[in-house]
């Protein structure tokens, strides 16, 4: 008999994982068995230690809180919204619930009977994996952390999990402190009394000046470096890294990754110059997250084999996929993936250095170029890199270069194995042309800038976006200084760059149709990289170089910086930044879909909405090109 | 048959009607949270109780706050009277592809489904009348169930200070909007029945907050 309700239930479920992996027929069979439950705010679905229900749940409307309850302490671990699953424990084992689930607001949930569900999805591997992963990522139990890492290999998107990243971090609100005049012994006593792993040293105004952790005591006291009566100021780490009240978990986590620290002091205004209000520890972050970039980065840093690096980088890809599906802001995705890419490269270099018969004869730096240099690389793309080494006497030059070429070959080979294709144009450090001493590099850039030609402009799009990934910082700073001084001497180079940035016209044809490739293998496909992304990247580069701004490599950040510097063009720059992010996201999604770089898009596969979205992004391209034409006076420049 | 219905004694009633009446002999539960409720809705050819007919009946039942999808009722009735105007609203054609039952069969299934449950409907009087007319046509008595009207109940749930702004007549759509109920399945009988059930539960939770809830409070005086 017809059951309209079941049809509607199944209509709802089909949009959410894991139900989106089932056929309509199976789904309808499941839908018939569903129990629809209405919940008032505060109603409990199950309590900690309750016997397992024979259903698991999907939120239809409203939101469900899951929390640990310890006597009177309630610690919310997750809030589930429409489409999220919860109460998955009975799928895994028949132990009582570990969490309590209550309605955060008036809600309607669907109960899916496990027996029916399992008998219908028994042979569907994807569904099983999804559920196990969803379960693991919901159980924020530090003891399953290792296991969660393993499950992550098969990580399928969970809509509930990574949202947590953007919730406000739950930090310790009443941190234990000691004053600058305390002795270490007193501080250690306090730590052991409170059973904590760190103590913040504060001044008279309660501003944090330093931090002492267990490892400080282990490394500096237990080794006999300092006597136990030493003032805390002697052994504390200072200054402390700080964050603002209300910072997100994702942000806190990124800070920790960046500075390789485990503790973030939360202060009133987010700087060391205001009162300490809390401490966010690495552990707090981990408790908030099941699977996370930190775990991947840790793995990368520890690995001893290239094969493992590849696995780790692949996990980055699945992470990327799930981030995209969950609409995490693209700028954050880029940050995380860039960190992973950089970490992979660093580790590959470290491993290569170990394989070399001797240590490097002089200091050197490994530069990432192109998209990796701009920190915009989301998918596996070509590797573009270069190497700069310290100046050596002329008679030593060849010998030194040979050493670094050998090293570069090892690195590029393992990067290739990891999944970064060799650069077709051979723009890699293993090419003698791009593995040079500092002085040689300076001369190279000078000639590009002062005597620009087509080739120079072509290369500039890659070489002017370099970023030091590994090695000596001074070498790179020195090179950058020279480049900016040379740039100040001439205008002609900017003209070349600007002309290049305006050479590919708006991606829309006269009749507002997309301009597609006319020949070759990619015929009738839309080249989103060349036609939409490159014009934005090129425009951002020439504008930021002409403003002599350093250290901002990322295209969207460049536009944001430009918006700040040119208030009259603020809106345009902001929309360029937005367009760039939107387009990169689009390209990345396409790439994931087709398992390639996502450069070419088959317009046939796009929905009307997607096409409209793309079109909207093209508008600022034309406007920014107009600006370039005027600013660099391109009208009379041939 | 119709003229002498009042002379009929019990024995002459069909079994299903007797079963229906018998279900009321069970001791009455007086607590709201253990009472079986059936929310139902009828789609009709029009609003004339004598000439119009029921096209479909949808119903969902629940005890507490959970509704089993499997245990919902959805009936489409074979038609003699047909009003092309109303097809626009509910989409039920005289000869559609839907599996249909006779009016008598529908009565049997409906009575067996509702038993002694408390019935909930939006503007219950209309649905009650239409069902009673149908029963009458087949020589049966009126429904014995208690009725809760969500339109009436909604007014009751409003705080006294808003009473003045209350409308005389709330449509189901009005209530969906006021109570934030997704209107995914309006105008199929059991879709509307589900919406009515959820509206009832939502109003109930609002009434309950003020802890003024007694059983007969729900019923229209």
PDB file of C-alpha atoms in Angstrom, chain B:
ATOM      1  CA  UNK B   1     -32.061  -0.143   5.063  1.00  0.00           C
ATOM      2  CA  UNK B   2     -31.571   3.447   6.060  1.00  0.00           C
ATOM      3  CA  UNK B   3     -35.139   4.034   7.283  1.00  0.00           C
ATOM      4  CA  UNK B   4     -35.091   1.339   9.905  1.00  0.00           C
ATOM      5  CA  UNK B   5     -31.589   1.780  11.333  1.00  0.00           C
ATOM      6  CA  UNK B   6     -32.890   2.883  14.758  1.00  0.00           C
ATOM      7  CA  UNK B   7     -34.728  -0.392  15.123  1.00  0.00           C
ATOM      8  CA  UNK B   8     -31.657  -2.450  14.563  1.00  0.00           C
ATOM      9  CA  UNK B   9     -30.348  -4.249  17.581  1.00  0.00           C
ATOM     10  CA  UNK B  10     -26.717  -4.882  18.154  1.00  0.00           C
ATOM     11  CA  UNK B  11     -26.644  -8.282  16.606  1.00  0.00           C
ATOM     12  CA  UNK B  12     -27.464  -6.938  13.209  1.00  0.00           C
ATOM     13  CA  UNK B  13     -24.392  -4.718  13.068  1.00  0.00           C
ATOM     14  CA  UNK B  14     -21.451  -6.044  11.088  1.00  0.00           C
ATOM     15  CA  UNK B  15     -18.593  -7.569  13.095  1.00  0.00           C
ATOM     16  CA  UNK B  16     -16.122  -4.807  12.446  1.00  0.00           C
ATOM     17  CA  UNK B  17     -18.496  -2.258  13.969  1.00  0.00           C
ATOM     18  CA  UNK B  18     -18.989  -4.386  17.023  1.00  0.00           C
ATOM     19  CA  UNK B  19     -15.244  -4.815  17.378  1.00  0.00           C
ATOM     20  CA  UNK B  20     -14.919  -1.089  17.127  1.00  0.00           C
ATOM     21  CA  UNK B  21     -17.492  -0.514  19.859  1.00  0.00           C
ATOM     22  CA  UNK B  22     -15.889  -3.193  22.021  1.00  0.00           C
ATOM     23  CA  UNK B  23     -12.564  -1.440  21.941  1.00  0.00           C
ATOM     24  CA  UNK B  24     -14.118   1.287  24.090  1.00  0.00           C
ATOM     25  CA  UNK B  25     -14.807  -1.167  26.871  1.00  0.00           C
ATOM     26  CA  UNK B  26     -11.184  -1.223  27.903  1.00  0.00           C
ATOM     27  CA  UNK B  27     -10.526   0.926  30.971  1.00  0.00           C
ATOM     28  CA  UNK B  28      -9.777   4.466  29.979  1.00  0.00           C
ATOM     29  CA  UNK B  29      -6.256   5.741  30.459  1.00  0.00           C
ATOM     30  CA  UNK B  30      -6.249   9.185  31.873  1.00  0.00           C
ATOM     31  CA  UNK B  31      -2.688  10.258  31.324  1.00  0.00           C
ATOM     32  CA  UNK B  32      -1.765  12.104  28.186  1.00  0.00           C
ATOM     33  CA  UNK B  33       1.603  10.432  27.762  1.00  0.00           C
ATOM     34  CA  UNK B  34       0.184   6.893  27.769  1.00  0.00           C
ATOM     35  CA  UNK B  35      -2.864   7.626  25.667  1.00  0.00           C
ATOM     36  CA  UNK B  36      -2.988   6.446  22.095  1.00  0.00           C
ATOM     37  CA  UNK B  37      -3.639   9.312  19.737  1.00  0.00           C
ATOM     38  CA  UNK B  38      -4.545   9.148  16.078  1.00  0.00           C
ATOM     39  CA  UNK B  39      -4.084  12.262  14.010  1.00  0.00           C
ATOM     40  CA  UNK B  40      -6.052  12.072  10.806  1.00  0.00           C
ATOM     41  CA  UNK B  41      -7.053  14.105   7.844  1.00  0.00           C
ATOM     42  CA  UNK B  42      -9.529  13.631   5.029  1.00  0.00           C
ATOM     43  CA  UNK B  43      -9.395  14.938   1.495  1.00  0.00           C
ATOM     44  CA  UNK B  44     -12.877  15.471   0.139  1.00  0.00           C
ATOM     45  CA  UNK B  45     -14.590  16.424  -3.085  1.00  0.00           C
ATOM     46  CA  UNK B  46     -15.942  19.533  -1.378  1.00  0.00           C
ATOM     47  CA  UNK B  47     -17.476  20.970   1.758  1.00  0.00           C
ATOM     48  CA  UNK B  48     -21.043  19.811   1.469  1.00  0.00           C
ATOM     49  CA  UNK B  49     -21.566  17.076   4.014  1.00  0.00           C
ATOM     50  CA  UNK B  50     -24.475  15.512   2.147  1.00  0.00           C
ATOM     51  CA  UNK B  51     -23.256  15.615  -1.418  1.00  0.00           C
ATOM     52  CA  UNK B  52     -19.495  15.540  -1.144  1.00  0.00           C
ATOM     53  CA  UNK B  53     -17.476  12.435  -0.499  1.00  0.00           C
ATOM     54  CA  UNK B  54     -14.205  11.511   1.117  1.00  0.00           C
ATOM     55  CA  UNK B  55     -11.452  10.918  -1.438  1.00  0.00           C
ATOM     56  CA  UNK B  56      -8.753   9.809   0.919  1.00  0.00           C
ATOM     57  CA  UNK B  57      -8.045   9.324   4.579  1.00  0.00           C
ATOM     58  CA  UNK B  58      -4.624   9.596   6.098  1.00  0.00           C
ATOM     59  CA  UNK B  59      -3.815   8.812   9.701  1.00  0.00           C
ATOM     60  CA  UNK B  60      -0.853   8.393  11.989  1.00  0.00           C
ATOM     61  CA  UNK B  61      -0.946   7.017  15.500  1.00  0.00           C
ATOM     62  CA  UNK B  62       1.302   7.597  18.454  1.00  0.00           C
ATOM     63  CA  UNK B  63       1.713   7.054  22.138  1.00  0.00           C
ATOM     64  CA  UNK B  64       4.130   9.490  23.706  1.00  0.00           C
ATOM     65  CA  UNK B  65       6.074  11.445  21.133  1.00  0.00           C
ATOM     66  CA  UNK B  66       7.125   8.861  18.582  1.00  0.00           C
ATOM     67  CA  UNK B  67       5.345   8.047  15.353  1.00  0.00           C
ATOM     68  CA  UNK B  68       5.986   4.796  13.493  1.00  0.00           C
ATOM     69  CA  UNK B  69       6.023   5.418   9.771  1.00  0.00           C
ATOM     70  CA  UNK B  70       5.048   1.824   9.117  1.00  0.00           C
ATOM     71  CA  UNK B  71       1.913   2.114  11.202  1.00  0.00           C
ATOM     72  CA  UNK B  72       0.408   5.008   9.320  1.00  0.00           C
ATOM     73  CA  UNK B  73      -2.780   4.615   7.349  1.00  0.00           C
ATOM     74  CA  UNK B  74      -3.320   5.893   3.859  1.00  0.00           C
ATOM     75  CA  UNK B  75      -6.572   5.089   2.077  1.00  0.00           C
ATOM     76  CA  UNK B  76      -7.839   6.161  -1.317  1.00  0.00           C
ATOM     77  CA  UNK B  77     -11.525   5.693  -1.947  1.00  0.00           C
ATOM     78  CA  UNK B  78     -13.360   4.701  -5.075  1.00  0.00           C
ATOM     79  CA  UNK B  79     -15.618   7.498  -6.178  1.00  0.00           C
ATOM     80  CA  UNK B  80     -19.066   7.986  -7.530  1.00  0.00           C
ATOM     81  CA  UNK B  81     -19.312  11.652  -6.780  1.00  0.00           C
ATOM     82  CA  UNK B  82     -16.469  13.554  -8.319  1.00  0.00           C
ATOM     83  CA  UNK B  83     -15.645  17.232  -8.319  1.00  0.00           C
ATOM     84  CA  UNK B  84     -13.027  18.186 -10.894  1.00  0.00           C
ATOM     85  CA  UNK B  85     -12.389  21.472  -9.060  1.00  0.00           C
ATOM     86  CA  UNK B  86     -10.822  19.803  -6.068  1.00  0.00           C
ATOM     87  CA  UNK B  87      -8.349  17.784  -8.087  1.00  0.00           C
ATOM     88  CA  UNK B  88      -6.235  20.911  -8.331  1.00  0.00           C
ATOM     89  CA  UNK B  89      -5.704  20.841  -4.580  1.00  0.00           C
ATOM     90  CA  UNK B  90      -5.137  17.224  -3.702  1.00  0.00           C
ATOM     91  CA  UNK B  91      -4.339  15.728  -7.091  1.00  0.00           C
ATOM     92  CA  UNK B  92      -6.539  12.671  -6.673  1.00  0.00           C
ATOM     93  CA  UNK B  93      -8.081  11.790 -10.020  1.00  0.00           C
ATOM     94  CA  UNK B  94     -11.256   9.812 -10.442  1.00  0.00           C
ATOM     95  CA  UNK B  95      -9.338   7.135 -12.201  1.00  0.00           C
ATOM     96  CA  UNK B  96      -5.779   7.522 -11.118  1.00  0.00           C
ATOM     97  CA  UNK B  97      -3.112   4.882 -10.795  1.00  0.00           C
ATOM     98  CA  UNK B  98      -3.542   4.725  -7.032  1.00  0.00           C
ATOM     99  CA  UNK B  99      -4.743   1.562  -5.452  1.00  0.00           C
ATOM    100  CA  UNK B 100      -8.291   2.281  -4.269  1.00  0.00           C
ATOM    101  CA  UNK B 101     -10.761   0.700  -1.889  1.00  0.00           C
ATOM    102  CA  UNK B 102     -14.535   0.861  -1.641  1.00  0.00           C
ATOM    103  CA  UNK B 103     -16.128   3.142   0.905  1.00  0.00           C
ATOM    104  CA  UNK B 104     -17.181   0.206   3.056  1.00  0.00           C
ATOM    105  CA  UNK B 105     -13.694  -1.281   2.948  1.00  0.00           C
ATOM    106  CA  UNK B 106     -12.297   2.116   3.934  1.00  0.00           C
ATOM    107  CA  UNK B 107     -14.636   2.262   6.933  1.00  0.00           C
ATOM    108  CA  UNK B 108     -13.520  -1.179   8.058  1.00  0.00           C
ATOM    109  CA  UNK B 109      -9.854  -0.333   7.790  1.00  0.00           C
ATOM    110  CA  UNK B 110     -10.275   3.063   9.391  1.00  0.00           C
ATOM    111  CA  UNK B 111     -12.242   1.792  12.385  1.00  0.00           C
ATOM    112  CA  UNK B 112      -9.837  -1.065  12.919  1.00  0.00           C
ATOM    113  CA  UNK B 113      -7.031   1.448  12.870  1.00  0.00           C
ATOM    114  CA  UNK B 114      -8.411   4.107  15.192  1.00  0.00           C
ATOM    115  CA  UNK B 115     -10.024   1.843  17.777  1.00  0.00           C
ATOM    116  CA  UNK B 116     -10.608   3.851  20.936  1.00  0.00           C
ATOM    117  CA  UNK B 117      -7.774   6.306  20.304  1.00  0.00           C
ATOM    118  CA  UNK B 118      -8.244  10.001  20.900  1.00  0.00           C
ATOM    119  CA  UNK B 119      -8.613  11.535  17.462  1.00  0.00           C
ATOM    120  CA  UNK B 120      -6.797  14.683  16.464  1.00  0.00           C
ATOM    121  CA  UNK B 121      -7.695  16.725  13.432  1.00  0.00           C
ATOM    122  CA  UNK B 122      -7.360  20.248  12.282  1.00  0.00           C
ATOM    123  CA  UNK B 123     -10.820  21.798  12.360  1.00  0.00           C
ATOM    124  CA  UNK B 124     -11.928  18.426  13.580  1.00  0.00           C
ATOM    125  CA  UNK B 125     -15.590  19.173  13.247  1.00  0.00           C
ATOM    126  CA  UNK B 126     -15.439  18.968   9.470  1.00  0.00           C
ATOM    127  CA  UNK B 127     -13.536  15.682   9.343  1.00  0.00           C
ATOM    128  CA  UNK B 128     -15.738  14.249  12.060  1.00  0.00           C
ATOM    129  CA  UNK B 129     -18.873  15.182  10.134  1.00  0.00           C
ATOM    130  CA  UNK B 130     -17.599  13.770   6.867  1.00  0.00           C
ATOM    131  CA  UNK B 131     -16.690  10.462   8.519  1.00  0.00           C
ATOM    132  CA  UNK B 132     -19.997  10.288  10.371  1.00  0.00           C
ATOM    133  CA  UNK B 133     -21.920  10.903   7.145  1.00  0.00           C
ATOM    134  CA  UNK B 134     -20.011   8.094   5.545  1.00  0.00           C
ATOM    135  CA  UNK B 135     -20.827   5.783   8.467  1.00  0.00           C
ATOM    136  CA  UNK B 136     -24.451   6.809   8.244  1.00  0.00           C
ATOM    137  CA  UNK B 137     -24.616   5.896   4.564  1.00  0.00           C
ATOM    138  CA  UNK B 138     -23.684   2.388   5.559  1.00  0.00           C
ATOM    139  CA  UNK B 139     -26.156   2.172   8.397  1.00  0.00           C
ATOM    140  CA  UNK B 140     -23.629   2.546  11.176  1.00  0.00           C
ATOM    141  CA  UNK B 141     -23.502   4.806  14.204  1.00  0.00           C
ATOM    142  CA  UNK B 142     -21.416   7.880  14.780  1.00  0.00           C
ATOM    143  CA  UNK B 143     -17.787   7.822  15.857  1.00  0.00           C
ATOM    144  CA  UNK B 144     -17.420   7.252  19.581  1.00  0.00           C
ATOM    145  CA  UNK B 145     -13.957   8.698  19.919  1.00  0.00           C
ATOM    146  CA  UNK B 146     -12.934  11.788  21.797  1.00  0.00           C
ATOM    147  CA  UNK B 147     -11.826  14.579  19.499  1.00  0.00           C
ATOM    148  CA  UNK B 148      -9.055  17.131  19.817  1.00  0.00           C
ATOM    149  CA  UNK B 149      -9.066  20.076  17.468  1.00  0.00           C
ATOM    150  CA  UNK B 150      -5.623  21.520  16.781  1.00  0.00           C
ATOM    151  CA  UNK B 151      -7.114  24.849  15.695  1.00  0.00           C
ATOM    152  CA  UNK B 152      -8.840  25.192  19.042  1.00  0.00           C
ATOM    153  CA  UNK B 153      -5.857  23.881  20.934  1.00  0.00           C
ATOM    154  CA  UNK B 154      -3.576  26.388  19.297  1.00  0.00           C
ATOM    155  CA  UNK B 155      -5.672  29.266  20.544  1.00  0.00           C
ATOM    156  CA  UNK B 156      -5.498  27.809  24.007  1.00  0.00           C
ATOM    157  CA  UNK B 157      -1.744  27.579  23.852  1.00  0.00           C
ATOM    158  CA  UNK B 158      -1.377  31.254  23.167  1.00  0.00           C
ATOM    159  CA  UNK B 159      -0.531  33.377  26.117  1.00  0.00           C
ATOM    160  CA  UNK B 160      -3.327  35.536  27.391  1.00  0.00           C
ATOM    161  CA  UNK B 161      -1.663  38.725  26.203  1.00  0.00           C
ATOM    162  CA  UNK B 162      -1.783  37.533  22.614  1.00  0.00           C
ATOM    163  CA  UNK B 163      -5.333  36.323  22.811  1.00  0.00           C
ATOM    164  CA  UNK B 164      -6.706  39.517  21.375  1.00  0.00           C
ATOM    165  CA  UNK B 165      -4.697  39.193  18.215  1.00  0.00           C
ATOM    166  CA  UNK B 166      -5.908  35.671  17.650  1.00  0.00           C
ATOM    167  CA  UNK B 167      -7.652  34.797  14.488  1.00  0.00           C
ATOM    168  CA  UNK B 168     -10.966  33.060  14.444  1.00  0.00           C
ATOM    169  CA  UNK B 169      -9.811  30.559  11.947  1.00  0.00           C
ATOM    170  CA  UNK B 170      -6.318  29.213  11.525  1.00  0.00           C
ATOM    171  CA  UNK B 171      -5.564  27.123   8.494  1.00  0.00           C
ATOM    172  CA  UNK B 172      -3.164  24.226   8.722  1.00  0.00           C
ATOM    173  CA  UNK B 173      -0.724  26.336   6.739  1.00  0.00           C
ATOM    174  CA  UNK B 174      -1.000  29.136   9.285  1.00  0.00           C
ATOM    175  CA  UNK B 175      -0.124  26.741  12.057  1.00  0.00           C
ATOM    176  CA  UNK B 176       2.783  25.280  10.107  1.00  0.00           C
ATOM    177  CA  UNK B 177       4.162  28.760   9.814  1.00  0.00           C
ATOM    178  CA  UNK B 178       3.532  29.736  13.422  1.00  0.00           C
ATOM    179  CA  UNK B 179       4.947  26.538  14.810  1.00  0.00           C
ATOM    180  CA  UNK B 180       7.741  26.093  12.311  1.00  0.00           C
ATOM    181  CA  UNK B 181       6.620  22.760  10.925  1.00  0.00           C
ATOM    182  CA  UNK B 182       8.059  21.907   7.509  1.00  0.00           C
ATOM    183  CA  UNK B 183       5.220  21.609   5.022  1.00  0.00           C
ATOM    184  CA  UNK B 184       6.808  18.930   2.917  1.00  0.00           C
ATOM    185  CA  UNK B 185       3.745  16.929   2.196  1.00  0.00           C
ATOM    186  CA  UNK B 186       0.710  19.153   2.252  1.00  0.00           C
ATOM    187  CA  UNK B 187      -2.410  17.834   0.569  1.00  0.00           C
ATOM    188  CA  UNK B 188      -1.866  14.185   0.723  1.00  0.00           C
ATOM    189  CA  UNK B 189      -4.048  12.857   3.466  1.00  0.00           C
ATOM    190  CA  UNK B 190      -1.414  11.113   5.484  1.00  0.00           C
ATOM    191  CA  UNK B 191       1.081  13.897   4.947  1.00  0.00           C
ATOM    192  CA  UNK B 192      -1.415  16.295   6.480  1.00  0.00           C
ATOM    193  CA  UNK B 193      -2.102  13.778   9.218  1.00  0.00           C
ATOM    194  CA  UNK B 194       1.608  13.733  10.087  1.00  0.00           C
ATOM    195  CA  UNK B 195       1.736  17.503  10.083  1.00  0.00           C
ATOM    196  CA  UNK B 196      -1.319  17.598  12.329  1.00  0.00           C
ATOM    197  CA  UNK B 197       0.324  15.129  14.694  1.00  0.00           C
ATOM    198  CA  UNK B 198       3.474  17.212  14.913  1.00  0.00           C
ATOM    199  CA  UNK B 199       1.468  20.371  15.386  1.00  0.00           C
ATOM    200  CA  UNK B 200      -0.405  18.660  18.183  1.00  0.00           C
ATOM    201  CA  UNK B 201       2.833  17.593  19.874  1.00  0.00           C
ATOM    202  CA  UNK B 202       4.278  21.046  19.510  1.00  0.00           C
ATOM    203  CA  UNK B 203       1.223  22.723  20.983  1.00  0.00           C
ATOM    204  CA  UNK B 204       1.143  20.136  23.725  1.00  0.00           C
ATOM    205  CA  UNK B 205       4.712  20.970  24.696  1.00  0.00           C
ATOM    206  CA  UNK B 206       3.805  24.631  24.860  1.00  0.00           C
ATOM    207  CA  UNK B 207       0.762  23.962  27.008  1.00  0.00           C
ATOM    208  CA  UNK B 208       2.682  21.609  29.198  1.00  0.00           C
ATOM    209  CA  UNK B 209       5.246  24.287  29.958  1.00  0.00           C
ATOM    210  CA  UNK B 210       2.669  26.157  31.895  1.00  0.00           C
ATOM    211  CA  UNK B 211       1.787  22.932  33.668  1.00  0.00           C
ATOM    212  CA  UNK B 212      -1.901  23.551  33.334  1.00  0.00           C
ATOM    213  CA  UNK B 213      -2.469  20.368  31.481  1.00  0.00           C
ATOM    214  CA  UNK B 214      -5.312  18.141  32.401  1.00  0.00           C
ATOM    215  CA  UNK B 215      -6.866  15.615  30.157  1.00  0.00           C
ATOM    216  CA  UNK B 216     -10.161  17.263  29.405  1.00  0.00           C
ATOM    217  CA  UNK B 217      -8.387  20.542  28.894  1.00  0.00           C
ATOM    218  CA  UNK B 218      -7.459  19.281  25.435  1.00  0.00           C
ATOM    219  CA  UNK B 219     -11.032  18.613  24.477  1.00  0.00           C
ATOM    220  CA  UNK B 220     -13.291  21.186  23.082  1.00  0.00           C
ATOM    221  CA  UNK B 221     -15.972  22.033  25.585  1.00  0.00           C
TER     222      UNK B 221
END
